[in-house]
Every structure is written in structure tokens, then in C-alpha cells.
mmCIF file of C-alpha atoms and ligand atoms in Angstrom:
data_model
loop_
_atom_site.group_PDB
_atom_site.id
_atom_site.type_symbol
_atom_site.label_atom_id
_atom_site.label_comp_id
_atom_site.label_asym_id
_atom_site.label_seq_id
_atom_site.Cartn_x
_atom_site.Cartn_y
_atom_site.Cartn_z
ATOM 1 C CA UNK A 334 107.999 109.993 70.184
ATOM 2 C CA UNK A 335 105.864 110.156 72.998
ATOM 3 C CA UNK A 336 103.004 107.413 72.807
ATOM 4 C CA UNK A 337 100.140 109.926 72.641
ATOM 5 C CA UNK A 338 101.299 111.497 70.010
ATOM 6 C CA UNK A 339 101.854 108.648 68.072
ATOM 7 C CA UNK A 340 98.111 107.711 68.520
ATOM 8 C CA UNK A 341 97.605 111.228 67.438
ATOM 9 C CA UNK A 342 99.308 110.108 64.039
ATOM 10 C CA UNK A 343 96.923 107.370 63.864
ATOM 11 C CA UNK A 344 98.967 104.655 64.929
ATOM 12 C CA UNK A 345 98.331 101.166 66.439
ATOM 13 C CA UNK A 346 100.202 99.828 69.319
ATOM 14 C CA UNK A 347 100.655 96.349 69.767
ATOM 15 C CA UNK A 348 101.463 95.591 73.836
ATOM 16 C CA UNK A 349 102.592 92.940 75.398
ATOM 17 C CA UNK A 350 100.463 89.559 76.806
ATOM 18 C CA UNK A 351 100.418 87.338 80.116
ATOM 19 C CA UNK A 352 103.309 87.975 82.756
ATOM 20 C CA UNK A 353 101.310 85.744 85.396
ATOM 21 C CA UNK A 354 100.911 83.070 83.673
ATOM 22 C CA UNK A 355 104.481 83.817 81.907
ATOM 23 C CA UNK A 356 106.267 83.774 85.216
ATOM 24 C CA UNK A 357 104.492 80.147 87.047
ATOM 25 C CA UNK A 358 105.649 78.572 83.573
ATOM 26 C CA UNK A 359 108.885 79.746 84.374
ATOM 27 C CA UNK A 360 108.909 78.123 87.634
ATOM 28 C CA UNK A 361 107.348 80.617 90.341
ATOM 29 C CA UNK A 362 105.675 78.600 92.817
ATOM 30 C CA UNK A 363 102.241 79.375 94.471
ATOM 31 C CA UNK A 364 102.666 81.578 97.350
ATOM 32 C CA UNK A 365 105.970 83.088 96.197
ATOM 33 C CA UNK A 366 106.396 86.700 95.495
ATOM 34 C CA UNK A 367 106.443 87.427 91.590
ATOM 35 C CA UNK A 368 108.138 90.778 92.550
ATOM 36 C CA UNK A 369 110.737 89.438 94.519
ATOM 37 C CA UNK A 370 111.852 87.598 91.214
ATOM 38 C CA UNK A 371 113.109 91.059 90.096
ATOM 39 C CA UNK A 372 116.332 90.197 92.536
ATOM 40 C CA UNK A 373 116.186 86.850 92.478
ATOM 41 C CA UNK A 374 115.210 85.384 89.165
ATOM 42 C CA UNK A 375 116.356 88.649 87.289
ATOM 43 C CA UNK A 376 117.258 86.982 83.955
ATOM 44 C CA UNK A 377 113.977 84.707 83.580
ATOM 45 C CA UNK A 378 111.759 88.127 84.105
ATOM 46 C CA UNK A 379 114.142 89.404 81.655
ATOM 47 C CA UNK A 380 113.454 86.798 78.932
ATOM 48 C CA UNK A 381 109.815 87.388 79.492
ATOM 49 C CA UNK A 382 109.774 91.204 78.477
ATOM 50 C CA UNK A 383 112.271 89.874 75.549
ATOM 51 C CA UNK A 384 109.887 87.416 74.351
ATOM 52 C CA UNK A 385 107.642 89.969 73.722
ATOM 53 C CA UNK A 386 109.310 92.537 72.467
ATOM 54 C CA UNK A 387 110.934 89.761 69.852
ATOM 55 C CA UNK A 388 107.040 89.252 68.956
ATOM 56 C CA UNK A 389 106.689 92.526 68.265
ATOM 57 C CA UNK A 390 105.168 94.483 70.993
ATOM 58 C CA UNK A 391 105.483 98.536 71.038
ATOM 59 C CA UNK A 392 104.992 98.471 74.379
ATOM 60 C CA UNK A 393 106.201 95.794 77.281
ATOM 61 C CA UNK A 394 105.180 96.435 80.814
ATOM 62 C CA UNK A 395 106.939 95.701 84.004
ATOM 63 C CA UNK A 396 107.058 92.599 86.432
ATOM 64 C CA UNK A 397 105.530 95.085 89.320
ATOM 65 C CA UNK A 398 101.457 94.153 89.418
ATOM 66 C CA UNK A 399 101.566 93.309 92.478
ATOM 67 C CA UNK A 400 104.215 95.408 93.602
ATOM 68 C CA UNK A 401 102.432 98.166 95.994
ATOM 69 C CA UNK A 402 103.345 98.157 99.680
ATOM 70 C CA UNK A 403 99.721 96.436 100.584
ATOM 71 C CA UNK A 404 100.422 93.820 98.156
ATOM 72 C CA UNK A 405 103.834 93.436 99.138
ATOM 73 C CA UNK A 406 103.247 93.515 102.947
ATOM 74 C CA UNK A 407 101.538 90.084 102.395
ATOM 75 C CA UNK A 408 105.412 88.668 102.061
ATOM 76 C CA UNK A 409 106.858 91.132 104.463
ATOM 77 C CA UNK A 410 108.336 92.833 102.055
ATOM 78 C CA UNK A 411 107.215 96.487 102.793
ATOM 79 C CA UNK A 412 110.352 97.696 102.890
ATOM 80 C CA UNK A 413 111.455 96.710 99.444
ATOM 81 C CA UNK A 414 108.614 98.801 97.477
ATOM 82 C CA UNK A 415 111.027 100.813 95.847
ATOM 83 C CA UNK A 416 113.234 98.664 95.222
ATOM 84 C CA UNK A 417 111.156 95.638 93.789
ATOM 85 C CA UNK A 418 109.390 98.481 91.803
ATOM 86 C CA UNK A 419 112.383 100.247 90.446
ATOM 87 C CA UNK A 420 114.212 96.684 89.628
ATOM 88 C CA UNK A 421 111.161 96.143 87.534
ATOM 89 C CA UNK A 422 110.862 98.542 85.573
ATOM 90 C CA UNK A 423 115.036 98.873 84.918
ATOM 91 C CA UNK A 424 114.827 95.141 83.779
ATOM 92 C CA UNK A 425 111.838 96.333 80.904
ATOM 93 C CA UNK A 426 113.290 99.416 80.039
ATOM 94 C CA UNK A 427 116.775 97.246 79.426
ATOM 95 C CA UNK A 428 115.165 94.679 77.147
ATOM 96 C CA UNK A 429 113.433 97.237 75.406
ATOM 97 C CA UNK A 430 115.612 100.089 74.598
ATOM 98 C CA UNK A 431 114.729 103.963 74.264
ATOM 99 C CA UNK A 432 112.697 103.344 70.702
ATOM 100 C CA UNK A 433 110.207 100.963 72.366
ATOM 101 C CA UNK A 434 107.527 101.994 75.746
ATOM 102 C CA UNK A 435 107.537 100.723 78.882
ATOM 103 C CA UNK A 436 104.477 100.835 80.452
ATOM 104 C CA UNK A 437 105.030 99.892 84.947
ATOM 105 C CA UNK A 438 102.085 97.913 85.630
ATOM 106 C CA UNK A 439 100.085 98.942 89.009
ATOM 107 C CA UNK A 440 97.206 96.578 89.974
ATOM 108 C CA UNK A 441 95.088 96.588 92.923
ATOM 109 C CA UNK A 442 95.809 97.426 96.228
ATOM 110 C CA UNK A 443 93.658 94.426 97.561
ATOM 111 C CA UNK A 444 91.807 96.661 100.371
ATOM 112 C CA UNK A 445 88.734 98.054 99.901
ATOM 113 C CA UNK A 446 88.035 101.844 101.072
ATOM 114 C CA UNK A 447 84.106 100.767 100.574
ATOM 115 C CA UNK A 448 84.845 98.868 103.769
ATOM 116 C CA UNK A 449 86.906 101.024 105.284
ATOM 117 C CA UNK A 450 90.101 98.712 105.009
ATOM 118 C CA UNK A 451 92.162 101.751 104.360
ATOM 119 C CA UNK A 452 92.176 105.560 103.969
ATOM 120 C CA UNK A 453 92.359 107.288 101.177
ATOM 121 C CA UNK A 454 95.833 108.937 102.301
ATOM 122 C CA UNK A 455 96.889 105.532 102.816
ATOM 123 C CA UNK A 456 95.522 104.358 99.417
ATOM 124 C CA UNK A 457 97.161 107.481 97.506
ATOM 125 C CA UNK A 458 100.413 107.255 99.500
ATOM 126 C CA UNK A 459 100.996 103.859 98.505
ATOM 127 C CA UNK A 460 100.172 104.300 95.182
ATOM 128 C CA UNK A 461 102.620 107.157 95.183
ATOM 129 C CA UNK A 462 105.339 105.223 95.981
ATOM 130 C CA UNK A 463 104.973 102.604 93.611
ATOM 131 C CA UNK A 464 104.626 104.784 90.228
ATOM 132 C CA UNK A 465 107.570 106.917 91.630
ATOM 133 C CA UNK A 466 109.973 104.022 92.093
ATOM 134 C CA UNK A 467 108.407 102.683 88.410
ATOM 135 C CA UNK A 468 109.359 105.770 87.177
ATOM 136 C CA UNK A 469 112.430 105.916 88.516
ATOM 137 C CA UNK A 470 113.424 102.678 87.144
ATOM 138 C CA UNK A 471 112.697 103.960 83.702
ATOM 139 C CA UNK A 472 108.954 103.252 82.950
ATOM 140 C CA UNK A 473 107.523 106.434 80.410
ATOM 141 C CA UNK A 474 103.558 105.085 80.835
ATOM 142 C CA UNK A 475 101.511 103.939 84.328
ATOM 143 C CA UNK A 476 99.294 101.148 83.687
ATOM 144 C CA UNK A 477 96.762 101.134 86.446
ATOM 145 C CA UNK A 478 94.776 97.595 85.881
ATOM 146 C CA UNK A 479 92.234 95.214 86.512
ATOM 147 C CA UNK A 480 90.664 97.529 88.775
ATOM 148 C CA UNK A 481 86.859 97.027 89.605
ATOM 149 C CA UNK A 482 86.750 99.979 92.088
ATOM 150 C CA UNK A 483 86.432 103.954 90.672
ATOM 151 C CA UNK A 484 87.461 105.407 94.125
ATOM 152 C CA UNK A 485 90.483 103.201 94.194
ATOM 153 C CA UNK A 486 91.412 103.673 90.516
ATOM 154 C CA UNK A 487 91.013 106.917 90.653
ATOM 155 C CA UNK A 488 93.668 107.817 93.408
ATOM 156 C CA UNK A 489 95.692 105.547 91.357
ATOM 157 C CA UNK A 490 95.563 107.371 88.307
ATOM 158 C CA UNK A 491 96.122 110.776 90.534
ATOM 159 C CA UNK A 492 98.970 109.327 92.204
ATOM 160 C CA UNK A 493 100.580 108.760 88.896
ATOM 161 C CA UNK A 494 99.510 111.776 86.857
ATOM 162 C CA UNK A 495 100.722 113.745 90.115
ATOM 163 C CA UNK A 496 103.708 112.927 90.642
ATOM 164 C CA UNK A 497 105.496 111.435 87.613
ATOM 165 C CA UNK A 498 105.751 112.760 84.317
ATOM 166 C CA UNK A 499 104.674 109.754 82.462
ATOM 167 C CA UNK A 500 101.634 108.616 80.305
ATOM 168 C CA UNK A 501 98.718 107.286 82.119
ATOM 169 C CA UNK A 502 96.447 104.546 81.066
ATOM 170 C CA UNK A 503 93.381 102.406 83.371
ATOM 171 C CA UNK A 504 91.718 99.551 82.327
ATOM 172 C CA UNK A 505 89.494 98.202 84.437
ATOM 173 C CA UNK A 506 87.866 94.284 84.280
ATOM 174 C CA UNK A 507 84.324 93.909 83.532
ATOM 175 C CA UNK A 508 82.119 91.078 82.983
ATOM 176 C CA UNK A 509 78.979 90.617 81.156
ATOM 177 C CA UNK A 510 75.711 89.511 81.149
ATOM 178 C CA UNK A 511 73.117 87.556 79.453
ATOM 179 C CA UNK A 512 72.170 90.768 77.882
ATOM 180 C CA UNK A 513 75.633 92.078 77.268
ATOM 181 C CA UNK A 514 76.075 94.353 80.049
ATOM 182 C CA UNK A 515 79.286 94.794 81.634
ATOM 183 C CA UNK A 516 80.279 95.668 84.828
ATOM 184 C CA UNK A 517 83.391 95.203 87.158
ATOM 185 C CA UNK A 518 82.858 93.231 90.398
ATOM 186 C CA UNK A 519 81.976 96.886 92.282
ATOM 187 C CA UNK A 520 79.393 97.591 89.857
ATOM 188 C CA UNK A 521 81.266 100.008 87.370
ATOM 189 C CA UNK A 522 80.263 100.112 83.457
ATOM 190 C CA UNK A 523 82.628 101.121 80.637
ATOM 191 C CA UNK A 524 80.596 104.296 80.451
ATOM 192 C CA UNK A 525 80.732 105.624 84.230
ATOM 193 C CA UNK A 526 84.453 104.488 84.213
ATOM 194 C CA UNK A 527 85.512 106.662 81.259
ATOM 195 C CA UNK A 528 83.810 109.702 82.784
ATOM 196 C CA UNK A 529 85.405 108.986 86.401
ATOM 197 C CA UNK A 530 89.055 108.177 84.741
ATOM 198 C CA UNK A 531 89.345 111.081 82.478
ATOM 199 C CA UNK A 532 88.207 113.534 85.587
ATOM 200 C CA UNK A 533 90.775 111.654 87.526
ATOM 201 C CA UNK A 534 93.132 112.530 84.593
ATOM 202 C CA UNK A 535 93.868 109.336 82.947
ATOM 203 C CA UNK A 536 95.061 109.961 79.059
ATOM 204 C CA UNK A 537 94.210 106.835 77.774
ATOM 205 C CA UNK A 538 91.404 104.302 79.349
ATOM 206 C CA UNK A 539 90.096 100.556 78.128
ATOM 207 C CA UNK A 540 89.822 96.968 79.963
ATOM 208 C CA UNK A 541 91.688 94.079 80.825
ATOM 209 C CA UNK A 542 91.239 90.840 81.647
ATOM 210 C CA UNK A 543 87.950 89.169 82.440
ATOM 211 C CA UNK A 544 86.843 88.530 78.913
ATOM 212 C CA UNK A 545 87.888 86.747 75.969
ATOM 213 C CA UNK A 546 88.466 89.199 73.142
ATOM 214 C CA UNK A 547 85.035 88.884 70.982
ATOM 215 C CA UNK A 548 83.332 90.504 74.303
ATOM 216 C CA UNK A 549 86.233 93.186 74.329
ATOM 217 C CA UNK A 550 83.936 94.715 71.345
ATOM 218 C CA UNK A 551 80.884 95.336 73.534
ATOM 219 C CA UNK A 552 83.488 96.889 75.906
ATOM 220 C CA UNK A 553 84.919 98.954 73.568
ATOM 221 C CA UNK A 554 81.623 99.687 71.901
ATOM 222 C CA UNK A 555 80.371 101.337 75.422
ATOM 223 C CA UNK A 556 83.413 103.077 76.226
ATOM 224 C CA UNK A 557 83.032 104.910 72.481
ATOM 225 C CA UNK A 558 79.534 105.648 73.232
ATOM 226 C CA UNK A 559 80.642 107.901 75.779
ATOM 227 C CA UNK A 560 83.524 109.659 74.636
ATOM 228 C CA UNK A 561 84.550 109.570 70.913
ATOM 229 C CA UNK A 562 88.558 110.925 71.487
ATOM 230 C CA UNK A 563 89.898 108.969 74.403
ATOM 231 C CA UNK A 564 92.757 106.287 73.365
ATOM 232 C CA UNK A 565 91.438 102.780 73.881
ATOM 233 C CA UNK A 566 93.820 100.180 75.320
ATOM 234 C CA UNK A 567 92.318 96.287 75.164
ATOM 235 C CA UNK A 568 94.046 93.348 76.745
ATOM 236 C CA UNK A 569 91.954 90.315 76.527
ATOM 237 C CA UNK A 570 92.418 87.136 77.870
ATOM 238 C CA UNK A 571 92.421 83.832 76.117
ATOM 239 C CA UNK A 572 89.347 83.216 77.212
ATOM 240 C CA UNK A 573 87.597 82.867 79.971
ATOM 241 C CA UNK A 574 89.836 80.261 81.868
ATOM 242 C CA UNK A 575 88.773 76.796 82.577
ATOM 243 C CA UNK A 576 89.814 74.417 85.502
ATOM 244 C CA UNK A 577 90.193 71.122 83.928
ATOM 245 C CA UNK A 578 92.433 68.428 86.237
ATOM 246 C CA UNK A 579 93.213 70.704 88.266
ATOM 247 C CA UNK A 580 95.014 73.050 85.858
ATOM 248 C CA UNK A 581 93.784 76.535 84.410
ATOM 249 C CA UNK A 582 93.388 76.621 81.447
ATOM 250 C CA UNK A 583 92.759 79.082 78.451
ATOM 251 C CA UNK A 584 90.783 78.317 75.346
ATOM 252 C CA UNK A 585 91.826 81.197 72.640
ATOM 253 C CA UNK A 586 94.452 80.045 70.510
ATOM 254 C CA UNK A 587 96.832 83.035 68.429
ATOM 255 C CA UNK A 588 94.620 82.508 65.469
ATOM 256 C CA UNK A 589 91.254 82.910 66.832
ATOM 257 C CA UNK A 590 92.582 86.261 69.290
ATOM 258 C CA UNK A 591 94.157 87.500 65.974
ATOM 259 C CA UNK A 592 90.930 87.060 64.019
ATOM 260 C CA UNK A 593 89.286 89.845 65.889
ATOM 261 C CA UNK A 594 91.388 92.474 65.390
ATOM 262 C CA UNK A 595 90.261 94.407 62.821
ATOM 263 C CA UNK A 596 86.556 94.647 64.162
ATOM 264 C CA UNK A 597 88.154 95.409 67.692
ATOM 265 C CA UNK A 598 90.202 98.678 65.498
ATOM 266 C CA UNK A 599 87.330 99.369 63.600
ATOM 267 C CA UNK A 600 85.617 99.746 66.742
ATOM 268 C CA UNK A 601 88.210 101.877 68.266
ATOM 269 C CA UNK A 602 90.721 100.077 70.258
ATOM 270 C CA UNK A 603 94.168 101.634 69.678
ATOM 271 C CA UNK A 604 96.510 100.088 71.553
ATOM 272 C CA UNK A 605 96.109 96.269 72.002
ATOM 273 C CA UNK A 606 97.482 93.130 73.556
ATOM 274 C CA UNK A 607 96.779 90.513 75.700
ATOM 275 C CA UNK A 608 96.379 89.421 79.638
ATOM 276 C CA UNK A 609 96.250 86.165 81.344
ATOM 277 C CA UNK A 610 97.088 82.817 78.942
ATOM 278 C CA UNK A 611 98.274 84.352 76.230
ATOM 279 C CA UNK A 612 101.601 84.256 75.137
ATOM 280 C CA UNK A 613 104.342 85.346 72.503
ATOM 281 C CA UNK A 614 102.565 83.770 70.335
ATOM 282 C CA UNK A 615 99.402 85.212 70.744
ATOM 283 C CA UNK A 616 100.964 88.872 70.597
ATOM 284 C CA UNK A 617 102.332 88.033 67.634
ATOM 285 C CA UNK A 618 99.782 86.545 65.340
ATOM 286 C CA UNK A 619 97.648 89.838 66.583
ATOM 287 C CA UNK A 620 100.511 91.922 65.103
ATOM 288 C CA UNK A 621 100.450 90.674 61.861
ATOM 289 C CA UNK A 622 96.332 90.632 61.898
ATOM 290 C CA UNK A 623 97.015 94.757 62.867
ATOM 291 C CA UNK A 624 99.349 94.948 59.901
ATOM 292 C CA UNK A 625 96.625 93.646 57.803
ATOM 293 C CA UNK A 626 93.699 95.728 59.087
HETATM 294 ZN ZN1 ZN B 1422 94.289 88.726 83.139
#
């Protein structure tokens, strides 16, 4: 069943958590390429989408965040876009069957058309190329995330709903403040991103990253406030992540993520899971806490 209608049943998704922090445990090095370990290190990215599907996850996404030609350029790779792409989301789609979704993750493009880094051509060309080869590979949802920009999210999300046939979700990363208002790093709230997304023709809009899940409720709490339909999609962190000796680290253990789940459903988060620091683990005590709400 397509994912969208299954949220039209009522349904909760569980996704998937960290990849990031999934692959350096795994070995990747600062300064390599994570895409590049679709060739190279193709049965450890494999064991990663296993790990969460095993946990339970409805929905696994795709070693490809970084995977768009400005991204990729950084490593000379721009030639490999479709490839890296494509590789990624064939390795998902493997581990996870037809009965489970894919979802080829897009992040940002790392240039800013504020500054006039890029074009807009450019920006949409790129992007094109990236949910095409995701596609291709066998992804059936775009993931455009932790954007902070509505210009550049926006030609993502067009890019995708464009030229692929698949399901489109945003989430964009906000922070808060002191009096619980959230905005990404360019300035966007929950509120003025729903409105922008939808018009951009995203079917299904929420946040990522950022945030620990408790503040996840204030973001989902805003995004309701403005439109009452929309599918939700929440993937917290494990906190907000702390440097202690020199190593990152991230606070929210499985039981404490988990606790929140009902209130983040009540809410009205549909589809949930987790970004940087958490793990299998995490995913899968949040399962059981859905079962239970
Ligand atoms: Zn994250």
C-alpha cells in the first residue's frame, strides 16, 4: 500500500534512526565520503538499513544525504551522482523488500542562493538528478531534510514531486528559544514552513534533527496550528549532543526517547523515528511505546 494511504487508515509509521553516526561507528573516517561507501563498504551500509528494519522500522532510508552533485563535488566525485545515488537506494530497497518503504534521503546542497552561491537552475538541476537516480535505484518516498532554507527546500521538494513518481516528505531543523520559539538557522518557523512546503507540493512535512524529542512537541504543536491534515514526520535526536573529551556525545537513552511517544501521537506526529545518536535500539523501544499508545 502506498504510505499515504496507509496514514489515511490511521496508521503509525515507525522510521528508521542515525545513519551518520551509524556509519563513523562502523569505521568511516573524518573526511571520507559516506556515499562512496555504497561501492566500497557495500555490506556494512547494508547491515545498517538491516539493523533497522530488524528493529522494526516501516520505513528505512538510503545512505545518499549527502549525495547531490554539490555535496559530492567536495570529493571529486561529480561524476558518480547517479551512481552513488542509485547504489543507495538499491542497497535499502534490498534489505527491505517490497512490503516495507524506502524513503532516499536528500539533504542540503551546502550553497546558499541567499548569497548567490548558486542559481536556482543549478539548485533544481542538481536536485533533479539526485531524486531521479534515488528513484531509480528503487526508493518509493523523497526525504528532503535538515533544511533551514524555504527557497532551497522548496526546489527540492519540486525537483522530486516533478520528476519522480514517489512520496514526498521535508523536515526541516529548528531550534528554540527561551520562550519556545523555533526557527531554522535562516529564520523559518514550523508555521511559514508548512505553508511554503505544501505550495511547493510536499505530501507530508515535520522536522529533524536539532532537538531532543520533548521539544519535537512544540514543533509539532506549531506545525498543527497551521494546518490540521498534513502527515507529520518527527526524527529527533538523542539530544542535543555534547562534546565531552573530545567525543560527541548524545544524552537520550531508548527509554527516555520512547517515553514521549504517545504525547508526540497525541499531538499529531504520524510517522516517527530518530536522527543523529540514536540507534537500533532507540527505534525499537519507540516501536513498542507506539504499540502501546
Ligand atoms: Zn541529526
Amino acid at each position: 500500500m502506498n504510505i499515504l494511504d496507509k496514514l489515511k487508515h490511521g496508521k503509525i509509521l515507525l522510521s528508521d534512526g542515525a545513519w551518520g553516526t551509524f556509519l563513523q561507528e562502523k569505521g568511516l573516517k573524518p573526511g571520507e565520503c559516506p556515499e562512496l561507501w555504497n561501492i566500497t563498504h557495500r555490506s556494512e551500509v547494508r547491515d545498517i538499513a538491516e539493523s533497522y528494519l530488524l528493529a522494526g522500522s516501516d520505513i528505512i532510508e538510503t545512505n545518499s544525504f549527502g549525495g547531490s552533485i554539490f555535496k559530492l563535488s567536495q570529493y571529486g566525485l561529480e561524476g558518480r551522482v547517479s551512481e552513488l545515488n542509485q547504489a543507495a537506494a538499491a542497497i535499502s530497497r534490498e534489505a527491505a523488500g517490497n512490503d516495507r518503504h524506502v524513503a532516499g534521503s536528500v539533504g542540503p546542497s551546502g550553497k546558499m542562493l541567499l548569497m548567490g552561491d548558486i542559481t536556482e537552475n543549478e539548485l533544481y538541476d542538481g536536485f533533479c538528478q539526485q531524486v531521479t537516480a534515488l528513484e531509480k535505484g528503487g526508493a518509493d518516498i523523497i526525504i528532503v531534510e535538515t533544511m533551514s532554507a524555504l527557497d532551497e527546500a522548496s526546489l527540492a521538494v519540486r525537483a522530486a514531486r516533478e520528476n519522480t513518481k514517489c512520496t514526498v516528505i521535508v523536515t526541516m531543523t529548528f531550534s528554540g528559544d527561551n520562550k519556545g520559539d523555533f526557527r531554522t538557522m535562516m529564520g523559518v518557523s514550523p508555521e511559514e514552513m508548512v505553508i511554503a512546503m505544501k505550495e511547493a507540493g510536499a505530501h507530508i512535512v515535520g522536522s529533524n534533527c536539532g532537538n531532543g524529542i520533548e521539544d519535537m512537541i512544540s514543533i509539532t504543536r506549531a506545525i498543527r496550528r497551521t494546518d490540521n491534515t498534513i502527515p507529520v514526520m518527527i526524527q529527533a535526536n538523542a539530544g542535543i549532543p555534547e562534546y565531552i573529551d573530545g567525543k560527541t556525545v548524545f544524552r537520550e537513552s531508548p527509554e527516555m526517547m520512547a517515553s514521549f511517544i504517545p504525547d508526540l501521537i497525541k499531538t499529531g506526529a504520524s510517522i516517527i523515528g530518530g536522527c543523529c545518536g540514536t540507534t537500533p535500539e532507540h527505534i525499537r523501544a519507540m516501536g513498542r511505546a507506539m504499540v502501546k499508545a
